[in-house]
CSV table of C-alpha atoms in Angstrom, one decimal:
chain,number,residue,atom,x,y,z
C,961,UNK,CA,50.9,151.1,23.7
C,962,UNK,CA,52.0,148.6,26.7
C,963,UNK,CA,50.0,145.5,26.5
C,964,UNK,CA,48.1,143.4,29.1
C,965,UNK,CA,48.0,140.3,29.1
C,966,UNK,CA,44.6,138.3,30.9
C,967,UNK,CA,44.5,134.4,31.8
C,968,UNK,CA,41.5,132.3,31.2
C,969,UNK,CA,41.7,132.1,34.7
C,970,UNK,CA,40.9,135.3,35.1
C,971,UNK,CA,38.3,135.4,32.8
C,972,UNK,CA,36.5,132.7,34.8
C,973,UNK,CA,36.2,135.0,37.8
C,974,UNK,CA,35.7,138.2,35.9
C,975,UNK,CA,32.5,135.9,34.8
C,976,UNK,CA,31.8,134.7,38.3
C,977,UNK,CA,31.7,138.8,39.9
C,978,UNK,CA,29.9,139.7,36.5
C,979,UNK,CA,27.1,137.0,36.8
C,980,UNK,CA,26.4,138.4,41.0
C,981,UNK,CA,25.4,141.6,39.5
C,982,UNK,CA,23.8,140.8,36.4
C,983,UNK,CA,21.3,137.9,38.8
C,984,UNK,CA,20.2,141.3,40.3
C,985,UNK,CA,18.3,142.1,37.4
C,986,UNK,CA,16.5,138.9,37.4
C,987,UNK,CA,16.9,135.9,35.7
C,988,UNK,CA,18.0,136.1,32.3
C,989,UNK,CA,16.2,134.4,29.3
C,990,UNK,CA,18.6,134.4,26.3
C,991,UNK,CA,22.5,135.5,25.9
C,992,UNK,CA,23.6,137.2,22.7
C,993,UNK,CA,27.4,136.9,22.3
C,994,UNK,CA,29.0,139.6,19.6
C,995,UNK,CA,31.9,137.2,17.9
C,996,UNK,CA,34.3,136.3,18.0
C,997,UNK,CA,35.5,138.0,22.2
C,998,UNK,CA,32.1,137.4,23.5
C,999,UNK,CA,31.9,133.6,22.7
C,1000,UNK,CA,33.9,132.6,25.3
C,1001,UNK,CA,32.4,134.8,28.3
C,1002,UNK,CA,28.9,134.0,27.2
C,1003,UNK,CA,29.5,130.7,27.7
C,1004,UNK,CA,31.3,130.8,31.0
C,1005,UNK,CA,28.8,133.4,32.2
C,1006,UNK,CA,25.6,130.6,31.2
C,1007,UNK,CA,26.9,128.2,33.8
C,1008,UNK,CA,27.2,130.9,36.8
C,1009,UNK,CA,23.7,132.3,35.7
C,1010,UNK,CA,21.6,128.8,34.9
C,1011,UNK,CA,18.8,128.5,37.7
C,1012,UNK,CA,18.9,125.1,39.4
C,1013,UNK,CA,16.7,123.2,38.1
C,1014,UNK,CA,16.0,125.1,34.7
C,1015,UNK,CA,17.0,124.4,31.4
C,1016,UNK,CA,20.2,126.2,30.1
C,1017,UNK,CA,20.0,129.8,28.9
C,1018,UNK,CA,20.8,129.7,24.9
C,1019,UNK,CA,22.9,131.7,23.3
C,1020,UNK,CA,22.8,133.0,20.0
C,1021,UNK,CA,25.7,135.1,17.9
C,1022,UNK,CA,25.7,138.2,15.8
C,1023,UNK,CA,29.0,139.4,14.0
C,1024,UNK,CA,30.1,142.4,13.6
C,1025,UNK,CA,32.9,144.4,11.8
C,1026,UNK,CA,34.4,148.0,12.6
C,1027,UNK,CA,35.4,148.9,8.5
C,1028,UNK,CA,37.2,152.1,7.7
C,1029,UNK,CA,35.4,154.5,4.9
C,1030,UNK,CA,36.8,158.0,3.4
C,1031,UNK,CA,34.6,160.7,4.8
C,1032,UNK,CA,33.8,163.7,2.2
C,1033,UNK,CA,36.5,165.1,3.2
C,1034,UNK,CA,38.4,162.6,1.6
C,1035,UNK,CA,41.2,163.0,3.8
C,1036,UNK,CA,40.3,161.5,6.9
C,1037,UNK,CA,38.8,158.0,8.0
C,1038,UNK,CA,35.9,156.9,9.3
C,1039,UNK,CA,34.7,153.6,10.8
C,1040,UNK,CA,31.4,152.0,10.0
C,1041,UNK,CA,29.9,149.0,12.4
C,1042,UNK,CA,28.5,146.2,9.5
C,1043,UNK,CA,26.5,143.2,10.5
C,1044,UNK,CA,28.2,139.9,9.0
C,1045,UNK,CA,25.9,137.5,11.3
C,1046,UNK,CA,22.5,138.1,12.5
C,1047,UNK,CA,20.4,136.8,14.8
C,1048,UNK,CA,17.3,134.5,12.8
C,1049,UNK,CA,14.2,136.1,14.1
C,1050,UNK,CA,12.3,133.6,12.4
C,1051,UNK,CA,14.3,130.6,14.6
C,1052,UNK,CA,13.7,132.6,17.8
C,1053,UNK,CA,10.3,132.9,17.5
C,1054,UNK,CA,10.1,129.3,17.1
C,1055,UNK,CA,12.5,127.9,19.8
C,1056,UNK,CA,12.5,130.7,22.0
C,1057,UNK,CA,9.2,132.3,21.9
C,1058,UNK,CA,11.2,135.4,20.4
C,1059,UNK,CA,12.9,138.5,22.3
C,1060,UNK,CA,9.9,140.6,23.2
C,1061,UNK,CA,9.0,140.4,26.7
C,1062,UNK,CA,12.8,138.7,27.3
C,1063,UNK,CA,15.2,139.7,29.8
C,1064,UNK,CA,18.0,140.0,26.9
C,1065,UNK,CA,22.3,139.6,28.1
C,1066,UNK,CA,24.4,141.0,25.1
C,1067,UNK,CA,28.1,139.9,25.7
C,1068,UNK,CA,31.4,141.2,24.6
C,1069,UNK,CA,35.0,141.2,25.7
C,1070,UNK,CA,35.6,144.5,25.6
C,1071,UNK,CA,34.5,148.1,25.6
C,1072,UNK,CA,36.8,150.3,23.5
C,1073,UNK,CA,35.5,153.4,21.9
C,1074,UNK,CA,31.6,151.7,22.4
C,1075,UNK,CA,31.1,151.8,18.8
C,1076,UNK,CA,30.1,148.2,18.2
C,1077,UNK,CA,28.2,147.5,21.8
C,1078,UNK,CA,26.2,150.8,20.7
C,1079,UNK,CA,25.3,149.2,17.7
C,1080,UNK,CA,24.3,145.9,18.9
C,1081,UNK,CA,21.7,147.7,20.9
C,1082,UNK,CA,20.4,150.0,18.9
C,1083,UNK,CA,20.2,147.4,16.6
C,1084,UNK,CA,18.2,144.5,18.6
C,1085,UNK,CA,16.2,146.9,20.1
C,1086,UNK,CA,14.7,148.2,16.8
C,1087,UNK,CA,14.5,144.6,15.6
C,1088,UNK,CA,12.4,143.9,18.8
C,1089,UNK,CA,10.5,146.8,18.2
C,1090,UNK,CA,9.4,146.4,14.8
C,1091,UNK,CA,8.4,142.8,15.6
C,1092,UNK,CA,6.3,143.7,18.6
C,1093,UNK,CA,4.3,146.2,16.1
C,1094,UNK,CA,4.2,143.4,13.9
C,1095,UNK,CA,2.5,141.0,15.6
C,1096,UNK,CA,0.6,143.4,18.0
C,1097,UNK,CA,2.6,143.0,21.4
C,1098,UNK,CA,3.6,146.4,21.8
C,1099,UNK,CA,2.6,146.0,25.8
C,1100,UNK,CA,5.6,143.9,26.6
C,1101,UNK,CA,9.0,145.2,27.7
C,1102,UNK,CA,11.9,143.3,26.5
C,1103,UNK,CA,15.1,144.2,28.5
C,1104,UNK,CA,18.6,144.2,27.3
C,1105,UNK,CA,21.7,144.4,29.6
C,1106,UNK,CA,25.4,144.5,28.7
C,1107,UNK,CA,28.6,142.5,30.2
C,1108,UNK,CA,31.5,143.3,29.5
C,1109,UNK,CA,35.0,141.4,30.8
C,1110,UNK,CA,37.2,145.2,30.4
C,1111,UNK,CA,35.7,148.5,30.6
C,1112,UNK,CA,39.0,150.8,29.0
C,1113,UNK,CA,38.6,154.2,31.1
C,1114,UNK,CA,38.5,156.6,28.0
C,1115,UNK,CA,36.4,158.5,26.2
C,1116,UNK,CA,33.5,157.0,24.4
C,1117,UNK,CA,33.1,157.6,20.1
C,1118,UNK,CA,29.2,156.5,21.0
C,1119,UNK,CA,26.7,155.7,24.1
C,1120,UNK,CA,24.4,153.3,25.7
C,1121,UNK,CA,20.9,154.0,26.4
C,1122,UNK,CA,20.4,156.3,29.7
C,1123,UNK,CA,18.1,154.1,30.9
C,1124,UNK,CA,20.6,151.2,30.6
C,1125,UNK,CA,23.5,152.9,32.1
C,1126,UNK,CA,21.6,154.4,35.1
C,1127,UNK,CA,19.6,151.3,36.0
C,1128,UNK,CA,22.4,148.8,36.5
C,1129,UNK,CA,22.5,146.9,33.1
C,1130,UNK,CA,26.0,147.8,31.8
C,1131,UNK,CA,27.9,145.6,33.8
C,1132,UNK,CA,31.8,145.2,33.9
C,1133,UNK,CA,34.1,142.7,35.1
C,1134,UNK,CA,36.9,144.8,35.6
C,1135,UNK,CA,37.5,149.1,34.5
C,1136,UNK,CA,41.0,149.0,33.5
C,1137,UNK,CA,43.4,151.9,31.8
C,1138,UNK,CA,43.6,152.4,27.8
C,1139,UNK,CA,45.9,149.4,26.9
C,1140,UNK,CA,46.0,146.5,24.4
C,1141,UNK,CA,44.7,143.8,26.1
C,1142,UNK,CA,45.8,140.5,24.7
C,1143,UNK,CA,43.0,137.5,25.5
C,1144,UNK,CA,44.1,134.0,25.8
C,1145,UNK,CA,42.1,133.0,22.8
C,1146,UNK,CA,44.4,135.1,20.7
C,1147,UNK,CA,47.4,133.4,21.8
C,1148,UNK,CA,49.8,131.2,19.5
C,1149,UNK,CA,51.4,129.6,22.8
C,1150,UNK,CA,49.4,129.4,25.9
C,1151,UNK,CA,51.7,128.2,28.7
C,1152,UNK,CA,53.9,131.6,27.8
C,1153,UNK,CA,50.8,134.3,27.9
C,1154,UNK,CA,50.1,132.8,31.0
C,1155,UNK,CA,53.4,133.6,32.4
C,1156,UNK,CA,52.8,136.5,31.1
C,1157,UNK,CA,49.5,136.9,32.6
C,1158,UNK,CA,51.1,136.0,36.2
C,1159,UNK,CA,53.6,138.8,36.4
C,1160,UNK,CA,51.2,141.2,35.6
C,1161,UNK,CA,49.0,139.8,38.3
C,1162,UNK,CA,46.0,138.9,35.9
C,1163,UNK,CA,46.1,135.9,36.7
């Protein structure tokens, strides 16, 4: 598979088109950046999205993993999304009033086969849920949105809510074709996978 290669440059403005659409579904309340390619955007994103005057948006992080498991077939492979970092609940409610009744930005770099951004949704959203019945606040609507930097244009292993998807709240930088992108953080020399960046024009 050809490779692309992406500048933080282009990053930055990726963030910059990202955070004009995202603003039209009001002002958002906390980021939650899946680690380790949504640590960078998030935080990019938080200065193009802080109201003047406000206090900065904070962002949390959740970790996840893609790990391969035998099927019972035995002969073919599987992939399973597992938490290794979650968000504390018990922190949130105390600093941030929790996520129910929050207008909620979940960040990654990339969407591949959707797998792990279906997760992370499915996920918070049943946290939030369970909490709101919990505590008896089941009359508040928490909102969760998606940004992405690169949409690949392939088919999907999983899907986002309907309601996300037709209401503007998957948002993309950029929809590019099925390669390996290569992102600056992953880079052992930096002056070279910008070069390399340039001649592809992502730059």
């Amino acid at each position: 598979m050809s490779k692309s290669f992406i500048s933080y440059n282009n990053i930055h403005k990726l963030c910059k088109k990202g955070a004009s659409d995202i603003k039209q579904n009001g002002p958002v309340d906390l980021i939650i950046a899946i680690g380790g390619g949504g640590f960078i955007p998030a935080r990019i994103l938080r200065t193009f999205l802080k109201e003047e005057g406000k206090k900065n948006i904070p962002i949390q992080a959740i970790g996840l993993s893609l790990y391969e498991q035998m099927t019972e077939d035995e002969d073919k492979i599987g992939k399973e999304v597992v938490r290794t970092q979650w968000l504390d609940f018990g922190n949130l409610s105390q600093h941030f009033d929790s996520l129910i009744g929050k207008n909620v930005l979940i960040v990654d770099e990339v969407d591949d086969t959707r797998t792990t951004l279906h997760y992370a949704v499915s996920e918070l959203e049943r946290d939030v849920l369970e909490m709101q019945q919990k505590l008896g606040r089941t009359d508040e609507k928490t909102t969760f949105s998606v940004f992405v930097l690169h949409n690949k244009d392939k088919p999907k292993k999983a899907q986002l809510p309907d309601e996300m998807l037709q209401n503007g709240r998957y948002i993309v930088g950029e929809t590019v074709v099925d390669k390996w992108i290569i992102y600056p953080w992953d880079a052992q020399e930096i002056d070279e996978h910008t070069e390399k960046a340039q001649e592809q024009g992502n730059i």
